C-alpha positions as CSV (number, residue, x, y, z in Angstrom):
1,X,88.0,119.9,112.4
2,X,91.3,121.4,111.4
3,X,94.2,119.8,113.1
4,X,97.7,118.5,112.5
5,X,98.5,114.8,112.1
6,X,101.8,114.1,113.9
7,X,103.1,110.6,113.2
8,X,103.4,109.9,116.9
9,X,99.6,110.3,117.2
10,X,99.0,108.4,113.9
11,X,101.1,105.4,115.1
12,X,101.3,105.6,118.9
13,X,102.0,101.8,119.0
14,X,105.2,102.5,117.2
15,X,106.5,105.3,119.4
16,X,109.7,103.6,120.4
17,X,110.5,102.5,116.9
18,X,109.9,106.1,115.6
19,X,112.3,107.4,118.2
20,X,115.0,104.8,117.4
21,X,114.8,105.2,113.6
22,X,114.7,109.0,113.9
23,X,117.9,108.9,115.9
24,X,119.7,106.2,113.8
25,X,118.4,106.2,110.2
26,X,118.9,109.1,107.8
27,X,116.4,107.9,105.3
28,X,113.7,107.8,108.0
29,X,114.7,111.2,109.2
30,X,114.2,112.7,105.7
31,X,110.9,110.9,105.3
32,X,109.6,112.1,108.7
33,X,110.8,115.6,108.0
34,X,109.1,115.7,104.6
35,X,105.9,114.5,106.3
36,X,106.1,117.0,109.1
37,X,106.7,119.8,106.6
38,X,103.8,118.9,104.5
39,X,101.5,118.4,107.4
40,X,102.3,121.9,108.7
41,X,101.7,123.3,105.3
42,X,98.3,121.6,105.0
43,X,97.4,122.8,108.5
44,X,98.2,126.4,107.5
45,X,96.2,126.1,104.3
46,X,93.2,124.6,106.1
47,X,93.3,127.6,108.6
48,X,93.1,129.9,105.6
49,X,96.6,131.3,106.0
50,X,97.9,130.1,102.7
51,X,95.6,130.5,99.7
52,X,95.2,127.3,97.5
53,X,92.5,125.8,95.4
54,X,90.7,122.7,96.6
55,X,92.3,120.5,93.9
56,X,95.8,121.6,95.0
57,X,94.8,120.9,98.7
58,X,93.5,117.5,97.8
59,X,96.8,116.8,95.9
60,X,98.8,117.8,99.0
61,X,96.6,115.6,101.2
62,X,97.2,112.6,98.9
63,X,101.0,113.3,99.1
64,X,100.7,113.3,102.9
65,X,98.9,109.9,102.8
66,X,101.6,108.5,100.6
67,X,104.3,109.7,103.0
68,X,102.4,108.2,105.9
69,X,102.2,104.9,104.1
70,X,105.9,105.0,103.5
71,X,106.6,105.7,107.1
72,X,104.3,102.9,108.1
73,X,106.1,100.5,105.9
74,X,109.4,101.7,107.3
75,X,108.1,101.1,110.8
76,X,106.8,97.6,110.1
77,X,109.7,96.3,108.0
78,X,112.8,97.6,109.9
């Protein structure tokens, strides 16, 4: 199933922390923005609106997981 992966849905237990960091931490804002942009791009690729090879798509998915891990670390350490 093709779907977006918003951070709020990925980490609903950290909703308040996500909001707080987004409004008060520039590093987190950049990280979240990068994640959202990449997630949107992957969604468009999966829908077939942007042509890309499977290897390139796999690489982008790995990048998204890396960003998600960084966001999780940020949420649990700050």
